[in-house]
Coordinates of C-alpha atoms and ligand atoms in Angstrom, one line a residue:
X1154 CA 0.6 21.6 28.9
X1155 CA -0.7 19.8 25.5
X1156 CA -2.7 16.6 26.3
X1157 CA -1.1 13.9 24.5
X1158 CA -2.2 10.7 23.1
X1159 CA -0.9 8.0 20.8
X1160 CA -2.3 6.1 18.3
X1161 CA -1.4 3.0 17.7
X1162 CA 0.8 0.6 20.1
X1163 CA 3.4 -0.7 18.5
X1164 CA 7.1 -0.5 19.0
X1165 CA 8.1 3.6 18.2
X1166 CA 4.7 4.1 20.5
X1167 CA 6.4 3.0 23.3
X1168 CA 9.8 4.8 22.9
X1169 CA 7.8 8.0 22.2
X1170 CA 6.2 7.2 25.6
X1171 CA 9.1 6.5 27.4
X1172 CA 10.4 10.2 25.6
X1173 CA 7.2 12.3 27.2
X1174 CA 7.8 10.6 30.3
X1175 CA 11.5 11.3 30.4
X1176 CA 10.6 15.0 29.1
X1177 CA 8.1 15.0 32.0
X1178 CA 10.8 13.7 34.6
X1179 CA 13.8 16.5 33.2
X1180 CA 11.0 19.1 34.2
X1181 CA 9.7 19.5 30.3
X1182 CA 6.4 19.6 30.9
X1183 CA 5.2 20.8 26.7
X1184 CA 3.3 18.0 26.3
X1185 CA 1.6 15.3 28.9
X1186 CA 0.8 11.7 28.0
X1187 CA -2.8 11.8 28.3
X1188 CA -4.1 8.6 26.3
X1189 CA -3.4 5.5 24.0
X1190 CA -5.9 3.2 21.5
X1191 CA -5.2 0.3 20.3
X1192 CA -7.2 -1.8 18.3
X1193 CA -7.4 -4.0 20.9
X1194 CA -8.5 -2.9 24.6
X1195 CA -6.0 -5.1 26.9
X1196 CA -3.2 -4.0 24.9
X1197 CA -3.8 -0.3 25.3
X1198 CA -4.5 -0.9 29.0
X1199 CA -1.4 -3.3 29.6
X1200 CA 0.2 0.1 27.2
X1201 CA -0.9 2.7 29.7
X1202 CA -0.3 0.4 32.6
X1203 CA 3.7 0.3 31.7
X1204 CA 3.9 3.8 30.9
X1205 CA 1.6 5.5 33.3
X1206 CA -1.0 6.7 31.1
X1207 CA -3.9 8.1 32.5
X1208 CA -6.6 6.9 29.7
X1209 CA -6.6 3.4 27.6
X1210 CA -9.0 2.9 24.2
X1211 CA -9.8 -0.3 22.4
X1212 CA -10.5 1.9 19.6
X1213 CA -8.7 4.8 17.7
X1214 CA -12.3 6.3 17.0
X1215 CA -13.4 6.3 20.6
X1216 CA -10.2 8.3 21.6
X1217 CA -11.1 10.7 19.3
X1218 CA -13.7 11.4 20.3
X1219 CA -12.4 12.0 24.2
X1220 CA -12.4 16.1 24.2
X1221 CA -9.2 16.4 26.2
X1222 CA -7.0 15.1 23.6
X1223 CA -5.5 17.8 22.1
X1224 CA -2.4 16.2 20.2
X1225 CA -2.3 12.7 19.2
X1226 CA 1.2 10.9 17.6
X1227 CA 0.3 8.9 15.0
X1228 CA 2.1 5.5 15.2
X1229 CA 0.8 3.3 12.9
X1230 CA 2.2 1.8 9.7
X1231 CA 2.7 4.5 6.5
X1232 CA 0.4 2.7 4.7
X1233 CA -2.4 3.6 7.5
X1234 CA -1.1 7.2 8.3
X1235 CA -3.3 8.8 5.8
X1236 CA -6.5 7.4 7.3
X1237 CA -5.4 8.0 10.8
X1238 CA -4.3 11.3 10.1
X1239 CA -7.5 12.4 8.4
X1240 CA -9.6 10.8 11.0
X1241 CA -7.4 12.9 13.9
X1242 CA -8.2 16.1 11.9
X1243 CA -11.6 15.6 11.3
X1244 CA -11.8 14.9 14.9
X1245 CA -10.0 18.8 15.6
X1246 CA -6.8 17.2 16.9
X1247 CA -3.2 18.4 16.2
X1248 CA -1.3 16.0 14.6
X1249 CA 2.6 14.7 15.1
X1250 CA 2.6 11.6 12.0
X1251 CA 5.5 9.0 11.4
X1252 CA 7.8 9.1 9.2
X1253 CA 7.5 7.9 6.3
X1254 CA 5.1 10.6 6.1
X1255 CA 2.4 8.7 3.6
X1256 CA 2.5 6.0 1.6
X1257 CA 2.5 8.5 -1.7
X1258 CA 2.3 12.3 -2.5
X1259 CA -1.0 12.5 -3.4
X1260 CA -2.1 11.0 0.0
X1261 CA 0.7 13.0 1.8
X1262 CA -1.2 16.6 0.1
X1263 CA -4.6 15.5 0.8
X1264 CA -3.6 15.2 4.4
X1265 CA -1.6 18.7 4.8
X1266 CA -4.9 20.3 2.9
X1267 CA -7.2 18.8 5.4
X1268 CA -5.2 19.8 8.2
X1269 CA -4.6 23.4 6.6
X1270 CA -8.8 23.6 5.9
X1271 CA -9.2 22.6 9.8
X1272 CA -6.7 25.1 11.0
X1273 CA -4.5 22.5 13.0
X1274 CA -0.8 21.8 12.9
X1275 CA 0.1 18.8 11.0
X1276 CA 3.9 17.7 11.3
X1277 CA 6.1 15.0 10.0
X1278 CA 7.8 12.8 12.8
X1279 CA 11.1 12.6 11.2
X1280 CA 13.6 12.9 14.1
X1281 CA 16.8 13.8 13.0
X1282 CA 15.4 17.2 11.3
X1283 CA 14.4 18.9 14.8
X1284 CA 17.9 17.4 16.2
X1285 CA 20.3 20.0 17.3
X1286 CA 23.2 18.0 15.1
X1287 CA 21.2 19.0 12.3
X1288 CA 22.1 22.8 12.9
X1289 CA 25.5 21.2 13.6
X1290 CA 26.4 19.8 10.3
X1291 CA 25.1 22.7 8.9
X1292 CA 27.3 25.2 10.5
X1293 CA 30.2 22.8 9.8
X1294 CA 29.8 22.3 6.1
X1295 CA 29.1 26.1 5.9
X1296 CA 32.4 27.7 8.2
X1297 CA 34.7 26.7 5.1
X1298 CA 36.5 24.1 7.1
X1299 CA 36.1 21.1 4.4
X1300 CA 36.2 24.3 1.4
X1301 CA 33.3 23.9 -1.7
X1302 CA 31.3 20.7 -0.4
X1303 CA 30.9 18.5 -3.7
X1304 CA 29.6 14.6 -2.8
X1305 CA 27.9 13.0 -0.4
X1306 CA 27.7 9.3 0.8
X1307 CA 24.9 7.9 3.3
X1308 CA 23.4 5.0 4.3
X1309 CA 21.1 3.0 6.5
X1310 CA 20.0 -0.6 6.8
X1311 CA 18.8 -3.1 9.0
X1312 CA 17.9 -6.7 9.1
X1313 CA 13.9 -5.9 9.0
X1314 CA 13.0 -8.6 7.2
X1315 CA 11.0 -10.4 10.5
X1316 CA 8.6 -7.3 10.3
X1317 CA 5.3 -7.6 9.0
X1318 CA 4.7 -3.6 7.5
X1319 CA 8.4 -3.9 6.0
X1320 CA 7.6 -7.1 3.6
X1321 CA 3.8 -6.3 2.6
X1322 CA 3.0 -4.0 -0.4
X1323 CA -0.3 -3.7 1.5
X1324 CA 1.2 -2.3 4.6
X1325 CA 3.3 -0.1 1.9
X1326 CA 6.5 -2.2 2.7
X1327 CA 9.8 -2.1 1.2
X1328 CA 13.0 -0.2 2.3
X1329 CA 13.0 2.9 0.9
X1330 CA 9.5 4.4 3.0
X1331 CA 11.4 2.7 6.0
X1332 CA 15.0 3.1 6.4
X1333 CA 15.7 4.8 2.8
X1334 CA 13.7 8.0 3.7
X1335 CA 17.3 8.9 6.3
X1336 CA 19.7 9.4 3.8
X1337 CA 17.8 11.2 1.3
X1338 CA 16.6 13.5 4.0
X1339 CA 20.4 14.0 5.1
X1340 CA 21.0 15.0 1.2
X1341 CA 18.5 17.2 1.1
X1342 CA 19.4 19.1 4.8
X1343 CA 22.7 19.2 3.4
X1344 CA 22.9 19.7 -0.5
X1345 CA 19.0 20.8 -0.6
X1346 CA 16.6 19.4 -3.4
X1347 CA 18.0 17.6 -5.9
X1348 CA 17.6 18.6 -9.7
X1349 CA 18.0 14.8 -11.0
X1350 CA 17.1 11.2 -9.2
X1351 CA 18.2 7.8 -10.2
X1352 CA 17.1 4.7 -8.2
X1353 CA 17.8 1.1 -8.7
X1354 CA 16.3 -1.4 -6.3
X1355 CA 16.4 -5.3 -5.4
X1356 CA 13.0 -6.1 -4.7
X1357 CA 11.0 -9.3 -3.1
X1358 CA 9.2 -11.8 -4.1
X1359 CA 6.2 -9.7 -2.9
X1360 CA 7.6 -6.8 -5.1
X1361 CA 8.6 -4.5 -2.6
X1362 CA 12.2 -3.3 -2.5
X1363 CA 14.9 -5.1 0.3
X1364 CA 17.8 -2.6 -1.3
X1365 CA 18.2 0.8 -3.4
X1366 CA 21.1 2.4 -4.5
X1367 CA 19.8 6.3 -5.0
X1368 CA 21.9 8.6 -7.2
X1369 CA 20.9 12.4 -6.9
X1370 CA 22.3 15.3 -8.6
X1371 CA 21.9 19.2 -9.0
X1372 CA 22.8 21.2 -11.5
X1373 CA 25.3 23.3 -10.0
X1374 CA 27.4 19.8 -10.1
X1375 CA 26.7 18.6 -6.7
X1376 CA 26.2 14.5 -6.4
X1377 CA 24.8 12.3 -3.5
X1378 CA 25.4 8.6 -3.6
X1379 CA 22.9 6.7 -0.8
X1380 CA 21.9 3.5 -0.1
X1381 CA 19.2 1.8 2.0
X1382 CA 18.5 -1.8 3.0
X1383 CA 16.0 -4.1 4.8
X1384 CA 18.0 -7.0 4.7
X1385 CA 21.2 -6.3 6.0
X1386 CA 23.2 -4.6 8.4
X1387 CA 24.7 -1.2 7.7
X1388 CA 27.8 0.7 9.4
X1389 CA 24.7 4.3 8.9
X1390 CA 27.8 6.4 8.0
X1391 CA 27.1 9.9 6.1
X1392 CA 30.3 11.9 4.2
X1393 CA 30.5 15.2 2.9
X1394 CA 33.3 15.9 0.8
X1395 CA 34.6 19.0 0.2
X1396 CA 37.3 20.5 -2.1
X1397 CA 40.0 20.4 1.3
X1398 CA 38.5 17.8 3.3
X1399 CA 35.6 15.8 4.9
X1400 CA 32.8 15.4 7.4
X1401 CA 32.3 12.6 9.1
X1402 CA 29.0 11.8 10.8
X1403 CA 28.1 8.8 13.0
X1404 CA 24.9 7.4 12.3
X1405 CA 22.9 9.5 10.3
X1406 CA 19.6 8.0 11.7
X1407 CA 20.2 10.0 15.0
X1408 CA 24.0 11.7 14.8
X1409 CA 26.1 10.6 17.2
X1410 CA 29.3 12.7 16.0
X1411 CA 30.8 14.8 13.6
X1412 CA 34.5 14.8 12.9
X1413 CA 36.2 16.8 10.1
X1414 CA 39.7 16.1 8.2
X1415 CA 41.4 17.7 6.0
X1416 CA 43.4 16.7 2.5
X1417 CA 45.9 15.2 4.2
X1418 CA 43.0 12.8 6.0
X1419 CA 44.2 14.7 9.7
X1420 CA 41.0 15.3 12.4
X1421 CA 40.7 18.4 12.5
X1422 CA 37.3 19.1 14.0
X1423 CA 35.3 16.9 16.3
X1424 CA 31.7 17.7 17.9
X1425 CA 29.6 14.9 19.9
X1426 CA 25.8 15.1 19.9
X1427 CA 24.4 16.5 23.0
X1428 CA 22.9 14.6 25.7
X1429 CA 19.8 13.5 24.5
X1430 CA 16.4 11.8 26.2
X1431 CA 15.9 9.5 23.4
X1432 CA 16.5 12.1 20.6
X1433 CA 12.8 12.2 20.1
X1434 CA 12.3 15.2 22.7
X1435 CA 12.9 18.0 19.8
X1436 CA 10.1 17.0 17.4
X1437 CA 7.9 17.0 20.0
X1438 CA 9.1 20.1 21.6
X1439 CA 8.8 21.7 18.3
X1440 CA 5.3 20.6 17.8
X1441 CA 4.2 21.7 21.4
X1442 CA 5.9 25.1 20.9
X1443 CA 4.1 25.8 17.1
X1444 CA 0.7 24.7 18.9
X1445 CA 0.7 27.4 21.5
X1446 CA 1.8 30.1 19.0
X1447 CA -0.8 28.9 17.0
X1448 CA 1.9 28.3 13.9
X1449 CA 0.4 25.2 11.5
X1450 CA 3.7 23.8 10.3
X1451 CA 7.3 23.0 11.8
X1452 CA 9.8 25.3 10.7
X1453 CA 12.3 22.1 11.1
X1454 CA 10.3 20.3 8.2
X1455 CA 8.1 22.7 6.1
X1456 CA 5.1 20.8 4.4
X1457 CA 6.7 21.7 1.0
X1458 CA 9.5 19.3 2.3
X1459 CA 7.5 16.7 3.5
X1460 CA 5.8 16.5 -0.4
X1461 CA 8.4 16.7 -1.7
X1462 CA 10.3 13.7 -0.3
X1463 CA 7.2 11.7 -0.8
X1464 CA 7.4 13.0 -4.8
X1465 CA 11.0 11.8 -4.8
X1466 CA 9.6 8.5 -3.6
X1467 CA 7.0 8.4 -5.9
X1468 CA 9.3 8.7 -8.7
X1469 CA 12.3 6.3 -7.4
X1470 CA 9.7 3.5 -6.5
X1471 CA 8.6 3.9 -10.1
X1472 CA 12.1 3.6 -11.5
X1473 CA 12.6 0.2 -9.4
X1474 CA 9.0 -0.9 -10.1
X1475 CA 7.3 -1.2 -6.6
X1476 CA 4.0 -0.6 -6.6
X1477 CA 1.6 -0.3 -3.8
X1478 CA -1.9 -1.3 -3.6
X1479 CA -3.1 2.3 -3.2
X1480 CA -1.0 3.6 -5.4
Ligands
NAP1227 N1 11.1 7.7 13.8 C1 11.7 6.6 14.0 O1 12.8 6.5 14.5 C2 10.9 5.3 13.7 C3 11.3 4.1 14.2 C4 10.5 3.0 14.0 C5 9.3 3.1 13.3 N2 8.9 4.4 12.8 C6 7.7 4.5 12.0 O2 6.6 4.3 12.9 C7 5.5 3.7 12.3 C8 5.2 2.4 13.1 O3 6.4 1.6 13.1 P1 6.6 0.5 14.3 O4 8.0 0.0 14.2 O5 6.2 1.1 15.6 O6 5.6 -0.6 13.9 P2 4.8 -1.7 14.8 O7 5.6 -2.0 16.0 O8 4.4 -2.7 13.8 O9 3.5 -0.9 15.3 C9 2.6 -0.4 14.4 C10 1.3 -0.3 15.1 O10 0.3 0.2 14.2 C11 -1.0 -0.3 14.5 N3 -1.7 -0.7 13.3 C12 -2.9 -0.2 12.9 N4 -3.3 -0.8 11.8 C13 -2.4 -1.7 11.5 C14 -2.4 -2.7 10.5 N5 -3.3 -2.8 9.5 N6 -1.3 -3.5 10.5 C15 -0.3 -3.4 11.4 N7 -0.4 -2.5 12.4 C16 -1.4 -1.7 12.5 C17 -0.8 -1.4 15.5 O11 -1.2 -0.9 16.7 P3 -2.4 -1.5 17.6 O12 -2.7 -2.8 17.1 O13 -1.7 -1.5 18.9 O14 -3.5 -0.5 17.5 C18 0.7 -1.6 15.6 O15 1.1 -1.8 17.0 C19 6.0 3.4 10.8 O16 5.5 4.4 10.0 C20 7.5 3.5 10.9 O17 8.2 4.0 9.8 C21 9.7 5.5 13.0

């Protein structure tokens, strides 16, 4: 059993504690919840006190520094994951990091080098890639049923605008890092990488973007048409659309269901997600299992992956003209 700590907490920290716990009370016992730092000490020990955690920290330093850590989550804003994640490292933990993964792709290879030189597994927290509706989708786009699959449709959006990291370029804001970052990773576990990005963004005041509209294409003549939003509600719909028919899925930030039609827009095919704890259990599964067998990267999201979303976030916030502080 991995000892477990989190760093940072805010809002995700405490569903991913109430996720090890739940693991912990199904039997699962990969991972235990060993610790928590905050940067302040009665919020890490009011923290551990609702969760049960054995060990509170008013600093992320000092927990670092506790031996028995052995995998700490990093739950901190993007704009903060590349110092958090370098300071885990240099401290000789394992690392499980938020999505979105850094704030850029120079910071996000700087971290998967350090964490390569160190010999320690380094994953991206992205949820719906170690989800078994991942595997899913993929079987049902690839059986035939919907014929050559073509075009794509996603999207994702929330009323966010109340959150602090969402509005400030300092805190690497915006919607794309946030919500966007869901339906371009359910193009790419569907179509792959894309040969061609387009990206057009409304953006704040502050200059970070509230809305993008994301056009990919590949050669072979596949399209994906997404869109993201920190402003507004969304119905988080993904389509696949094949030469005979269509996939439905239900909320592509955590799939809830997958129903297939045909031409003449018949259900043909229906599949609900498995029960789930939270849906976070897989990622952190995963990262247990690759720990023991000593494997340094997620098969679920490769590192090349990881770069290579932040490249194609690079490039799109440079089409809509958000920059970042740091770059
Ligand atoms: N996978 C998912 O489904 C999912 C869902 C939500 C969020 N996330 C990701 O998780 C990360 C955190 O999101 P959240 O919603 O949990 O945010 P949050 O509620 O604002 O919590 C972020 C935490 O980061 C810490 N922090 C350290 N330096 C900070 C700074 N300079 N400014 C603000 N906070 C700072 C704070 O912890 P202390 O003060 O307690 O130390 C704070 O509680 C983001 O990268 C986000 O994209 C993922």
């Amino acid at each position: 059993m991995l000892h477990m700590a989190i760093l940072g907490a805010g809002r995700i920290a405490a569903t991913m504690a109430e996720t090890i716990n739940r693991m912990n009370q199904a039997g699962n016992h990969a991972v235990s919840l060993y610790a928590v730092a905050a940067r302040d000490l009665e919020r890490a020990q009011q923290f551990a006190k609702t969760h049960g955690i054995e060990q509170a920290y008013g600093s992320y330093e000092e927990m670092l520094q506790d031996q028995r850590v052995q995998l700490v989550y990093v739950a901190t804003p993007h704009s903060h994951h590349h110092q958090h994640v370098m300071m885990c490292l240099d401290h000789g933990k394992h690392v499980l990091c938020e999505k979105a993964f850094a704030a850029n792709a120079r910071q996000a290879r700087e971290m998967l080098q350090r964490a390569k030189d160190k010999g320690l597994l380094l994953t991206e927290a992205i949820w719906t890639r170690y989800q078994p509706m991942r595997e899913t989708i993929a079987q049902v786009v690839n059986s035939g049923v919907i014929g050559e699959p073509r075009m794509l449709t996603a999207n994702l959006g929330y009323e966010i605008m109340g959150k602090e990291r969402i509005v400030e370029p300092a805190l690497a804001g915006g919607a794309l890092l946030d919500v966007g970052i869901y339906p371009l990773n359910f193009a790419e576990m569907v179509f792959g990488a894309p040969d061609q990005v387009h990206a057009v963004g409304v953006l704040s005041d502050k200059g970070v973007d509230l809305q993008d509209s994301m056009t990919l294409t590949w050669k072979d003549g596949k399209m994906a048409v997404l869109n993201a939003g920190a402003n507004c509600v969304s119905d988080r719909m993904g389509v696949i659309y094949g030469t005979r028919g269509f996939v439905v899925v239900e909320n592509i930030n955590n799939p809830q269901s997958i129903t297939v039609y045909d031409a003449k827009y018949q259900q043909i095919e229906h599949h609900p997600c498995p029960a789930q704890l939270t849906g976070y259990e897989y990622e952190v599964v995963e990262a247990a299992r690759c720990i023991e067998a000593g494997v340094l990267e997620c098969p679920s999201m490769p590192h090349q992956d990881t770069i290579h979303m932040m490249e194609l976030m690079d490039e799109m916030r440079h089409q809509m003209g958000v920059h970042y502080p740091f770059g």
